[in-house]
mmCIF file of C-alpha atoms and ligand atoms in Angstrom:
data_model
loop_
_atom_site.group_PDB
_atom_site.id
_atom_site.type_symbol
_atom_site.label_atom_id
_atom_site.label_comp_id
_atom_site.label_asym_id
_atom_site.label_seq_id
_atom_site.Cartn_x
_atom_site.Cartn_y
_atom_site.Cartn_z
ATOM 1 C CA MET A 1 103.909 106.068 68.817
ATOM 2 C CA SER A 2 100.258 105.385 69.742
ATOM 3 C CA ASN A 3 100.223 102.015 68.051
ATOM 4 C CA SER A 4 103.419 100.943 69.639
ATOM 5 C CA ILE A 5 101.959 101.636 73.108
ATOM 6 C CA ASP A 6 99.021 99.348 72.275
ATOM 7 C CA GLU A 7 101.451 96.704 71.052
ATOM 8 C CA ILE A 8 103.593 96.984 74.179
ATOM 9 C CA LEU A 9 100.587 96.667 76.464
ATOM 10 C CA LYS A 10 99.398 93.529 74.662
ATOM 11 C CA GLN A 11 102.617 91.687 75.524
ATOM 12 C CA ALA A 12 102.570 89.142 78.317
ATOM 13 C CA LYS A 13 105.913 90.372 79.637
ATOM 14 C CA LEU A 14 107.368 93.874 79.603
ATOM 15 C CA SER A 15 111.058 94.447 78.964
ATOM 16 C CA LYS A 16 112.990 97.224 80.662
ATOM 17 C CA GLU A 17 112.947 99.229 77.422
ATOM 18 C CA ASP A 18 109.163 98.843 77.251
ATOM 19 C CA VAL A 19 108.773 100.118 80.806
ATOM 20 C CA ILE A 20 111.026 103.106 80.124
ATOM 21 C CA THR A 21 108.943 103.923 77.029
ATOM 22 C CA LEU A 22 105.717 103.633 79.026
ATOM 23 C CA LEU A 23 107.054 105.829 81.833
ATOM 24 C CA GLN A 24 107.702 108.600 79.310
ATOM 25 C CA THR A 25 104.293 108.576 77.625
ATOM 26 C CA ASP A 26 102.277 111.741 76.996
ATOM 27 C CA LYS A 27 98.674 112.296 78.011
ATOM 28 C CA ILE A 28 96.869 110.215 75.362
ATOM 29 C CA ASP A 29 99.198 107.266 75.645
ATOM 30 C CA ARG A 30 99.372 107.322 79.397
ATOM 31 C CA ASN A 31 95.584 107.035 79.545
ATOM 32 C CA LYS A 32 95.929 103.753 77.643
ATOM 33 C CA ILE A 33 98.235 102.476 80.390
ATOM 34 C CA PHE A 34 95.784 103.619 83.062
ATOM 35 C CA THR A 35 92.818 101.935 81.361
ATOM 36 C CA HIS A 36 94.773 98.713 80.942
ATOM 37 C CA ALA A 37 95.916 98.756 84.606
ATOM 38 C CA ALA A 38 92.344 99.375 85.812
ATOM 39 C CA LYS A 39 91.237 96.253 83.940
ATOM 40 C CA VAL A 40 94.104 94.181 85.344
ATOM 41 C CA LYS A 41 93.113 95.352 88.822
ATOM 42 C CA ALA A 42 89.406 94.527 88.340
ATOM 43 C CA ASP A 43 90.238 91.076 86.911
ATOM 44 C CA ASN A 44 92.745 90.097 89.588
ATOM 45 C CA VAL A 45 91.966 91.789 92.896
ATOM 46 C CA GLY A 46 88.515 93.213 92.132
ATOM 47 C CA LYS A 47 87.223 96.765 92.329
ATOM 48 C CA LYS A 48 87.580 96.955 96.052
ATOM 49 C CA VAL A 49 89.562 99.155 98.424
ATOM 50 C CA TYR A 50 90.720 98.120 101.895
ATOM 51 C CA TYR A 51 91.320 100.505 104.771
ATOM 52 C CA ARG A 52 94.350 100.551 107.044
ATOM 53 C CA GLY A 53 93.902 103.058 109.875
ATOM 54 C CA LEU A 54 97.296 104.778 110.127
ATOM 55 C CA ILE A 55 98.754 105.604 113.540
ATOM 56 C CA GLU A 56 101.900 107.726 113.368
ATOM 57 C CA MET A 57 103.098 106.697 116.828
ATOM 58 C CA SER A 58 106.198 108.817 117.174
ATOM 59 C CA ASN A 59 108.436 111.071 115.114
ATOM 60 C CA ILE A 60 111.525 110.315 117.177
ATOM 61 C CA CYS A 61 114.097 108.845 114.823
ATOM 62 C CA SER A 62 117.701 107.708 115.153
ATOM 63 C CA LYS A 63 118.437 108.046 111.433
ATOM 64 C CA ASN A 64 119.352 110.848 109.107
ATOM 65 C CA CYS A 65 117.863 110.115 105.699
ATOM 66 C CA TYR A 66 118.594 113.227 103.612
ATOM 67 C CA TYR A 67 115.021 113.627 102.375
ATOM 68 C CA CYS A 68 113.015 113.267 105.562
ATOM 69 C CA GLY A 69 111.674 116.088 107.711
ATOM 70 C CA ILE A 70 111.824 114.054 110.932
ATOM 71 C CA ARG A 71 115.467 112.965 110.520
ATOM 72 C CA MET A 72 117.398 113.003 113.775
ATOM 73 C CA ASP A 73 119.448 116.103 112.991
ATOM 74 C CA ASN A 74 116.458 118.294 112.134
ATOM 75 C CA LYS A 75 116.382 120.298 115.331
ATOM 76 C CA LYS A 76 113.308 122.198 114.125
ATOM 77 C CA ALA A 77 111.111 119.095 114.288
ATOM 78 C CA GLU A 78 109.067 119.091 117.472
ATOM 79 C CA ARG A 79 109.333 115.531 118.783
ATOM 80 C CA TYR A 80 106.439 113.502 120.182
ATOM 81 C CA ASP A 81 105.765 109.966 121.307
ATOM 82 C CA ILE A 82 102.081 109.098 121.669
ATOM 83 C CA SER A 83 101.171 107.322 124.897
ATOM 84 C CA ASP A 84 99.996 103.712 124.771
ATOM 85 C CA LYS A 85 96.579 104.854 125.972
ATOM 86 C CA GLU A 86 96.211 107.303 123.102
ATOM 87 C CA ILE A 87 97.357 104.634 120.649
ATOM 88 C CA LEU A 88 94.786 102.198 121.997
ATOM 89 C CA ASP A 89 92.087 104.880 121.780
ATOM 90 C CA ALA A 90 92.960 105.313 118.110
ATOM 91 C CA VAL A 91 92.837 101.513 117.737
ATOM 92 C CA LYS A 92 89.340 101.462 119.238
ATOM 93 C CA PHE A 93 88.274 104.194 116.868
ATOM 94 C CA ALA A 94 89.561 102.221 113.848
ATOM 95 C CA HIS A 95 87.874 99.054 115.110
ATOM 96 C CA GLU A 96 84.544 100.783 115.772
ATOM 97 C CA SER A 97 84.751 102.404 112.349
ATOM 98 C CA ASN A 98 85.119 98.926 110.837
ATOM 99 C CA TYR A 99 88.439 99.733 109.168
ATOM 100 C CA GLY A 100 89.596 96.089 109.119
ATOM 101 C CA SER A 101 93.285 96.820 109.605
ATOM 102 C CA LEU A 102 95.806 99.167 111.161
ATOM 103 C CA VAL A 103 99.255 100.472 110.321
ATOM 104 C CA LEU A 104 101.631 101.421 113.117
ATOM 105 C CA GLN A 105 104.370 103.673 111.791
ATOM 106 C CA ALA A 106 107.171 105.649 113.459
ATOM 107 C CA GLY A 107 110.704 106.924 113.152
ATOM 108 C CA GLU A 108 113.331 104.213 113.530
ATOM 109 C CA ILE A 109 114.265 103.244 117.086
ATOM 110 C CA THR A 110 116.088 100.030 117.942
ATOM 111 C CA SER A 111 116.193 99.162 121.617
ATOM 112 C CA PRO A 112 114.992 96.367 123.888
ATOM 113 C CA THR A 113 112.558 98.788 125.554
ATOM 114 C CA PHE A 114 111.056 99.792 122.213
ATOM 115 C CA THR A 115 110.837 96.147 121.089
ATOM 116 C CA LYS A 116 108.940 95.182 124.242
ATOM 117 C CA ARG A 117 106.651 98.186 124.037
ATOM 118 C CA ILE A 118 105.634 97.303 120.483
ATOM 119 C CA SER A 119 105.124 93.625 121.364
ATOM 120 C CA ASN A 120 102.837 94.609 124.238
ATOM 121 C CA LEU A 121 100.913 97.023 122.068
ATOM 122 C CA LEU A 122 100.433 94.404 119.356
ATOM 123 C CA LYS A 123 99.041 91.919 121.886
ATOM 124 C CA GLN A 124 96.713 94.545 123.323
ATOM 125 C CA ILE A 125 95.466 95.535 119.863
ATOM 126 C CA LYS A 126 94.620 91.909 119.136
ATOM 127 C CA GLU A 127 92.886 91.588 122.485
ATOM 128 C CA ILE A 128 90.730 94.700 122.389
ATOM 129 C CA SER A 129 89.678 94.037 118.804
ATOM 130 C CA ASN A 130 88.908 90.316 119.398
ATOM 131 C CA ASN A 131 91.555 89.575 116.800
ATOM 132 C CA GLU A 132 89.436 91.414 114.253
ATOM 133 C CA LEU A 133 92.009 94.026 113.271
ATOM 134 C CA GLY A 134 94.791 93.035 110.894
ATOM 135 C CA ILE A 135 98.083 94.743 111.713
ATOM 136 C CA THR A 136 100.744 96.171 109.420
ATOM 137 C CA ILE A 137 103.838 97.686 110.991
ATOM 138 C CA SER A 138 106.362 100.061 109.498
ATOM 139 C CA LEU A 139 109.070 100.543 112.100
ATOM 140 C CA GLY A 140 112.212 100.460 110.009
ATOM 141 C CA GLU A 141 115.239 98.201 110.102
ATOM 142 C CA GLN A 142 115.402 95.776 113.023
ATOM 143 C CA PRO A 143 117.254 92.543 113.830
ATOM 144 C CA GLU A 144 115.495 89.399 112.597
ATOM 145 C CA GLU A 145 114.726 88.332 116.194
ATOM 146 C CA VAL A 146 112.795 91.567 116.668
ATOM 147 C CA TYR A 147 110.820 91.011 113.454
ATOM 148 C CA GLN A 148 110.094 87.483 114.736
ATOM 149 C CA GLU A 149 108.982 88.715 118.160
ATOM 150 C CA TRP A 150 106.599 91.255 116.628
ATOM 151 C CA PHE A 151 105.248 88.631 114.213
ATOM 152 C CA ASP A 152 104.617 86.278 117.122
ATOM 153 C CA SER A 153 102.899 89.139 118.964
ATOM 154 C CA GLY A 154 100.341 89.629 116.196
ATOM 155 C CA ALA A 155 101.712 91.774 113.353
ATOM 156 C CA HIS A 156 101.416 90.020 110.001
ATOM 157 C CA ARG A 157 102.362 92.657 107.433
ATOM 158 C CA TYR A 158 105.482 94.854 107.312
ATOM 159 C CA LEU A 159 106.238 97.849 105.142
ATOM 160 C CA LEU A 160 109.887 98.774 104.583
ATOM 161 C CA ARG A 161 110.531 100.836 101.502
ATOM 162 C CA ILE A 162 113.795 100.223 99.677
ATOM 163 C CA GLU A 163 113.498 103.944 98.705
ATOM 164 C CA SER A 164 115.602 103.281 95.586
ATOM 165 C CA SER A 165 116.842 99.939 94.301
ATOM 166 C CA ASN A 166 119.910 101.599 92.750
ATOM 167 C CA PRO A 167 122.662 101.585 95.416
ATOM 168 C CA ASP A 168 124.335 104.656 93.835
ATOM 169 C CA LEU A 169 121.137 106.662 94.118
ATOM 170 C CA TYR A 170 120.490 105.191 97.571
ATOM 171 C CA TYR A 171 123.764 106.699 98.769
ATOM 172 C CA LYS A 172 122.921 110.065 97.243
ATOM 173 C CA ILE A 173 119.814 110.263 99.431
ATOM 174 C CA HIS A 174 121.275 108.681 102.572
ATOM 175 C CA PRO A 175 124.515 109.231 104.487
ATOM 176 C CA LYS A 176 127.080 106.580 103.589
ATOM 177 C CA ASN A 177 127.519 104.878 106.944
ATOM 178 C CA LYS A 178 126.608 101.719 108.827
ATOM 179 C CA LYS A 179 123.266 103.074 109.926
ATOM 180 C CA HIS A 180 122.161 103.694 106.347
ATOM 181 C CA ASP A 181 123.481 100.643 104.555
ATOM 182 C CA PHE A 182 121.776 99.518 101.341
ATOM 183 C CA GLU A 183 122.663 95.886 101.838
ATOM 184 C CA THR A 184 121.273 95.915 105.388
ATOM 185 C CA ARG A 185 117.993 97.257 104.048
ATOM 186 C CA VAL A 186 117.784 94.487 101.439
ATOM 187 C CA ASN A 187 118.665 91.910 104.104
ATOM 188 C CA CYS A 188 115.909 93.272 106.352
ATOM 189 C CA LEU A 189 113.413 92.688 103.540
ATOM 190 C CA LYS A 190 114.716 89.119 103.211
ATOM 191 C CA SER A 191 114.335 88.599 106.974
ATOM 192 C CA LEU A 192 110.752 89.848 106.837
ATOM 193 C CA GLN A 193 109.918 87.338 104.125
ATOM 194 C CA LYS A 194 111.687 84.575 106.024
ATOM 195 C CA VAL A 195 109.786 85.291 109.237
ATOM 196 C CA GLY A 196 106.562 85.058 107.254
ATOM 197 C CA TYR A 197 105.255 88.596 106.986
ATOM 198 C CA GLN A 198 103.293 89.849 104.032
ATOM 199 C CA THR A 199 106.210 91.929 102.905
ATOM 200 C CA GLY A 200 105.842 95.381 101.419
ATOM 201 C CA THR A 201 108.337 97.759 99.947
ATOM 202 C CA GLY A 202 108.349 100.786 97.683
ATOM 203 C CA VAL A 203 110.291 103.764 96.423
ATOM 204 C CA MET A 204 110.072 107.534 96.186
ATOM 205 C CA ILE A 205 109.380 108.869 92.736
ATOM 206 C CA GLY A 206 110.885 112.058 91.312
ATOM 207 C CA LEU A 207 113.997 112.142 93.489
ATOM 208 C CA PRO A 208 116.889 114.346 92.423
ATOM 209 C CA PHE A 209 119.349 112.320 90.261
ATOM 210 C CA GLN A 210 116.723 109.620 89.586
ATOM 211 C CA THR A 211 116.382 108.417 85.984
ATOM 212 C CA TYR A 212 113.654 106.529 84.096
ATOM 213 C CA ASP A 213 116.063 103.625 84.016
ATOM 214 C CA ASP A 214 116.194 103.698 87.840
ATOM 215 C CA LEU A 215 112.402 103.659 88.084
ATOM 216 C CA ALA A 216 112.081 100.763 85.643
ATOM 217 C CA SER A 217 114.697 98.884 87.708
ATOM 218 C CA ASP A 218 112.689 99.627 90.860
ATOM 219 C CA LEU A 219 109.654 97.894 89.337
ATOM 220 C CA PHE A 220 111.733 94.869 88.384
ATOM 221 C CA PHE A 221 113.349 94.828 91.832
ATOM 222 C CA MET A 222 109.866 94.493 93.345
ATOM 223 C CA ARG A 223 108.922 91.765 90.876
ATOM 224 C CA ASP A 224 112.142 89.806 91.408
ATOM 225 C CA PHE A 225 111.867 90.156 95.175
ATOM 226 C CA ASP A 226 108.365 88.722 94.892
ATOM 227 C CA ILE A 227 106.896 91.315 97.255
ATOM 228 C CA ASP A 228 103.312 91.077 98.481
ATOM 229 C CA MET A 229 102.557 94.762 98.949
ATOM 230 C CA CYS A 230 103.813 98.095 97.744
ATOM 231 C CA GLY A 231 103.587 101.636 99.026
ATOM 232 C CA MET A 232 105.282 104.125 96.743
ATOM 233 C CA GLY A 233 104.753 107.831 96.409
ATOM 234 C CA PRO A 234 106.107 111.058 95.002
ATOM 235 C CA PHE A 235 109.148 112.637 96.597
ATOM 236 C CA ILE A 236 108.098 115.934 98.180
ATOM 237 C CA GLU A 237 110.850 118.296 99.224
ATOM 238 C CA HIS A 238 111.269 119.515 102.799
ATOM 239 C CA HIS A 239 113.101 122.793 103.493
ATOM 240 C CA ASP A 240 114.918 121.564 106.570
ATOM 241 C CA THR A 241 116.644 118.592 104.942
ATOM 242 C CA PRO A 242 119.987 118.228 103.129
ATOM 243 C CA LEU A 243 118.310 117.096 99.893
ATOM 244 C CA TYR A 244 116.656 120.483 99.574
ATOM 245 C CA GLN A 245 119.869 121.894 98.104
ATOM 246 C CA TYR A 246 119.140 119.938 94.907
ATOM 247 C CA ASN A 247 115.674 121.367 94.474
ATOM 248 C CA ASP A 248 116.621 122.890 91.124
ATOM 249 C CA LEU A 249 117.111 119.387 89.753
ATOM 250 C CA LEU A 250 113.555 118.273 90.505
ATOM 251 C CA MET A 251 110.884 117.866 87.878
ATOM 252 C CA PRO A 252 107.732 119.967 88.515
ATOM 253 C CA ILE A 253 105.599 118.505 91.278
ATOM 254 C CA GLU A 254 102.671 117.785 88.900
ATOM 255 C CA ASP A 255 105.024 115.640 86.815
ATOM 256 C CA ARG A 256 106.176 113.731 89.903
ATOM 257 C CA PHE A 257 102.496 113.108 90.599
ATOM 258 C CA THR A 258 101.757 111.783 87.105
ATOM 259 C CA LEU A 259 104.902 109.681 87.129
ATOM 260 C CA THR A 260 103.762 108.100 90.411
ATOM 261 C CA LEU A 261 100.416 107.185 88.839
ATOM 262 C CA LYS A 262 102.281 105.593 85.941
ATOM 263 C CA MET A 263 104.493 103.627 88.337
ATOM 264 C CA ILE A 264 101.413 102.361 90.202
ATOM 265 C CA ALA A 265 99.674 101.400 86.958
ATOM 266 C CA LEU A 266 102.769 99.611 85.627
ATOM 267 C CA LEU A 267 103.335 97.744 88.875
ATOM 268 C CA ARG A 268 99.714 96.579 88.766
ATOM 269 C CA ILE A 269 100.303 95.323 85.221
ATOM 270 C CA ILE A 270 103.549 93.573 86.222
ATOM 271 C CA MET A 271 102.407 92.221 89.631
ATOM 272 C CA LYS A 272 98.714 91.621 89.141
ATOM 273 C CA ASP A 273 97.669 90.251 92.526
ATOM 274 C CA ILE A 274 99.667 92.289 95.079
ATOM 275 C CA ASN A 275 98.272 95.002 97.335
ATOM 276 C CA ILE A 276 99.222 98.510 96.253
ATOM 277 C CA ALA A 277 98.663 101.506 98.518
ATOM 278 C CA ALA A 278 97.526 104.918 97.351
ATOM 279 C CA ALA A 279 100.198 106.957 99.164
ATOM 280 C CA THR A 280 99.155 109.883 101.335
ATOM 281 C CA ALA A 281 101.851 111.991 99.651
ATOM 282 C CA LEU A 282 99.710 111.938 96.477
ATOM 283 C CA GLN A 283 97.044 113.858 98.353
ATOM 284 C CA ALA A 284 99.593 116.511 99.318
ATOM 285 C CA ILE A 285 99.847 117.352 95.612
ATOM 286 C CA ASP A 286 96.290 116.802 94.399
ATOM 287 C CA PRO A 287 93.235 116.842 96.720
ATOM 288 C CA ILE A 288 91.914 113.725 94.976
ATOM 289 C CA GLY A 289 95.350 112.237 94.326
ATOM 290 C CA ARG A 290 94.761 109.005 96.210
ATOM 291 C CA GLU A 291 91.458 108.453 94.432
ATOM 292 C CA LYS A 292 93.257 108.851 91.110
ATOM 293 C CA ALA A 293 95.718 106.163 92.229
ATOM 294 C CA ILE A 294 92.823 103.815 93.056
ATOM 295 C CA LYS A 295 91.477 104.302 89.552
ATOM 296 C CA VAL A 296 94.773 103.192 88.000
ATOM 297 C CA GLY A 297 95.544 100.135 90.121
ATOM 298 C CA ALA A 298 95.914 100.869 93.852
ATOM 299 C CA ASN A 299 93.634 98.960 96.250
ATOM 300 C CA ILE A 300 94.721 100.075 99.729
ATOM 301 C CA ILE A 301 94.137 103.394 101.462
ATOM 302 C CA MET A 302 95.407 104.475 104.850
ATOM 303 C CA PRO A 303 93.051 106.915 106.585
ATOM 304 C CA ASN A 304 94.972 108.751 109.285
ATOM 305 C CA VAL A 305 93.711 107.915 112.770
ATOM 306 C CA THR A 306 96.579 109.613 114.628
ATOM 307 C CA PRO A 307 95.194 111.980 117.279
ATOM 308 C CA GLY A 308 94.887 115.414 115.626
ATOM 309 C CA MET A 309 97.232 117.252 117.982
ATOM 310 C CA TYR A 310 100.236 115.160 116.815
ATOM 311 C CA ARG A 311 99.577 115.138 113.096
ATOM 312 C CA ASP A 312 101.272 118.406 112.366
ATOM 313 C CA SER A 313 104.528 117.101 113.851
ATOM 314 C CA TYR A 314 104.791 113.950 111.711
ATOM 315 C CA LYS A 315 106.084 115.987 108.827
ATOM 316 C CA LEU A 316 108.116 113.717 106.592
ATOM 317 C CA TYR A 317 107.484 116.246 103.802
ATOM 318 C CA GLU A 318 105.811 119.617 103.394
ATOM 319 C CA ASN A 319 102.092 120.291 102.744
ATOM 320 C CA LYS A 320 101.102 117.066 104.446
ATOM 321 C CA PRO A 321 97.299 116.858 104.101
ATOM 322 C CA CYS A 322 94.658 116.688 106.870
ATOM 323 C CA THR A 323 96.988 117.683 109.700
ATOM 324 C CA ASP A 324 94.234 119.882 111.114
ATOM 325 C CA GLU A 325 91.651 117.081 111.296
ATOM 326 C CA GLU A 326 90.603 114.438 113.790
ATOM 327 C CA ALA A 327 90.116 110.782 112.859
ATOM 328 C CA ALA A 328 86.326 111.036 112.883
ATOM 329 C CA ASP A 329 86.491 113.748 110.217
ATOM 330 C CA CYS A 330 88.268 111.306 107.917
ATOM 331 C CA THR A 331 85.629 108.570 107.927
ATOM 332 C CA ASN A 332 82.888 110.515 106.148
ATOM 333 C CA CYS A 333 85.366 112.232 103.904
ATOM 334 C CA MET A 334 86.946 108.933 102.890
ATOM 335 C CA GLU A 335 83.661 107.239 102.121
ATOM 336 C CA MET A 336 82.662 110.069 99.825
ATOM 337 C CA ARG A 337 86.063 110.000 98.176
ATOM 338 C CA ILE A 338 86.082 106.259 97.452
ATOM 339 C CA GLY A 339 82.571 106.751 96.065
ATOM 340 C CA ILE A 340 84.135 108.821 93.262
ATOM 341 C CA THR A 341 86.301 105.900 92.186
ATOM 342 C CA GLY A 342 83.379 103.490 91.769
ATOM 343 C CA ASP A 343 85.125 100.898 93.961
ATOM 344 C CA ASP A 344 83.565 99.203 96.996
ATOM 345 C CA ILE A 345 85.091 99.539 100.455
ATOM 346 C CA GLY A 346 86.055 96.286 102.178
ATOM 347 C CA TYR A 347 84.694 97.319 105.573
ATOM 348 C CA GLY A 348 85.721 94.995 108.385
ATOM 349 C CA GLU A 349 87.880 92.870 106.077
ATOM 350 C CA TRP A 350 91.622 92.414 106.429
ATOM 351 C CA GLY A 351 92.140 92.604 102.704
ATOM 352 C CA ASP A 352 95.298 90.515 102.776
ATOM 353 C CA SER A 353 97.562 90.284 99.761
ATOM 354 C CA LYS A 354 96.296 87.624 97.344
ATOM 355 C CA HIS A 355 99.852 87.295 96.117
ATOM 356 C CA TYR A 356 101.014 86.270 99.585
ATOM 357 C CA ALA A 357 98.402 83.517 99.780
ATOM 358 C CA LYS A 358 99.559 82.104 96.433
ATOM 359 C CA ARG A 359 103.233 82.449 97.355
ATOM 360 C CA ARG A 360 102.722 80.518 100.600
ATOM 361 C CA GLN A 361 100.833 77.731 98.818
ATOM 362 C CA GLN A 362 103.862 77.188 96.636
ATOM 363 C CA ILE A 363 106.269 76.780 99.564
HETATM 364 N N1 SAH B 401 111.070 105.203 109.711
HETATM 365 C C1 SAH B 401 110.399 104.230 108.918
HETATM 366 C C2 SAH B 401 108.950 104.571 108.637
HETATM 367 C C3 SAH B 401 108.586 106.024 108.566
HETATM 368 S S1 SAH B 401 109.167 106.879 107.176
HETATM 369 C C4 SAH B 401 111.155 104.008 107.618
HETATM 370 O O1 SAH B 401 111.909 104.878 107.211
HETATM 371 O O2 SAH B 401 110.982 102.939 107.043
HETATM 372 C C5 SAH B 401 108.030 106.283 105.943
HETATM 373 C C6 SAH B 401 108.354 106.645 104.517
HETATM 374 O O3 SAH B 401 108.187 108.042 104.328
HETATM 375 C C7 SAH B 401 109.787 106.406 104.088
HETATM 376 O O4 SAH B 401 109.968 105.066 103.727
HETATM 377 C C8 SAH B 401 109.946 107.371 102.914
HETATM 378 O O5 SAH B 401 109.810 106.705 101.677
HETATM 379 C C9 SAH B 401 108.788 108.366 103.098
HETATM 380 N N2 SAH B 401 109.288 109.747 103.076
HETATM 381 C C10 SAH B 401 110.154 110.328 103.930
HETATM 382 N N3 SAH B 401 110.448 111.590 103.538
HETATM 383 C C11 SAH B 401 109.758 111.817 102.396
HETATM 384 C C12 SAH B 401 109.649 112.921 101.496
HETATM 385 N N4 SAH B 401 110.330 114.041 101.688
HETATM 386 N N5 SAH B 401 108.822 112.794 100.422
HETATM 387 C C13 SAH B 401 108.123 111.658 100.230
HETATM 388 N N6 SAH B 401 108.189 110.577 101.028
HETATM 389 C C14 SAH B 401 109.004 110.646 102.105
HETATM 390 FE FE1 SF4 B 402 113.726 108.200 110.096
HETATM 391 FE FE2 SF4 B 402 112.182 106.834 108.336
HETATM 392 FE FE3 SF4 B 402 112.546 109.520 108.143
HETATM 393 FE FE4 SF4 B 402 114.590 107.883 107.581
HETATM 394 S S1 SF4 B 402 112.618 108.021 106.469
HETATM 395 S S2 SF4 B 402 114.698 109.740 108.819
HETATM 396 S S3 SF4 B 402 114.252 106.259 109.077
HETATM 397 S S4 SF4 B 402 111.498 108.421 109.776
#
């Protein structure tokens, strides 16, 4: 077995069977994958981590994804919508802390009022930061005109996870209706690329009903889609969601964690020059989970700059870390944490996807 892992890793191109074999490796063999991925990262994007200050603007959502704690029908979720002033205060904090970039994330709302509000916020962020902050947004499925308007207002990266690239599994974790349509999600990703965003997607790992074959297909979906960025993380159950009824089918949480690290490492091997985020959900399982992800291929981290009083309410999953902290607490903590990985921090840099730059040159 050991030899065959070495042989597989030496190949220029991995087949689906290879990926499935690698996803199922034990401790000794998986360390070979991690070491290989760390080298690929160092050679292609360098040993450097970029910050994206994360603002969880609102947990109001019009959708009902079966896995998510802030789904519309969860009446137990206490809803909030941070004021523009508080958002801009968080922006100033990220700018003063030299974070380089921001992520604005929220539940999915589609309305002309929401579109305008985001456009105004984007323009103000650019203005108060002298265009020094790069902006990623993660605001769900929207019409192409809305993506265009937000791009023109200053956002240049967009994160929209496909969640699972297998339509059958997609419909096991979402209601089967117009609002949760697999094809629409894929078309949104196409629109984002067309508009010109650095386009990011990702999946949840360790979902009920998910197979190794599904996960290998997810990696190839990302490769074939030619994405620029990826944010993928372990699925973490939430009591007040429909998916909780399948909890017995889940693999132990530690295994979901390790499988996520393997997915990150394999994606780094397959897509050498993209940006890969160390998902916050990893930290919900292991206190140094994100740092472990950085060691095996991730190069983006998203320190939470949401005002402390709202953090507890943005509960996509349970045991969400750092909900009792303020943004300033994160800065020192983060610096110490990245120190463990041996990587440098790209303070004040946008840290754009190298893959995007190459992709655009080819157009
Ligand atoms: N509403 C937007 C952005 C916020 S949700 C959207 O859905 O795109 C951001 C991500 O949180 C989702 O893409 C999903 O992958 C993740 N998420 C939601 N519930 C989760 C859970 N129980 N465990 C792990 N990740 C979860
Ligand atoms: Fe809403 Fe996003 Fe949660 Fe789905 S995953 S319910 S769209 S916040």
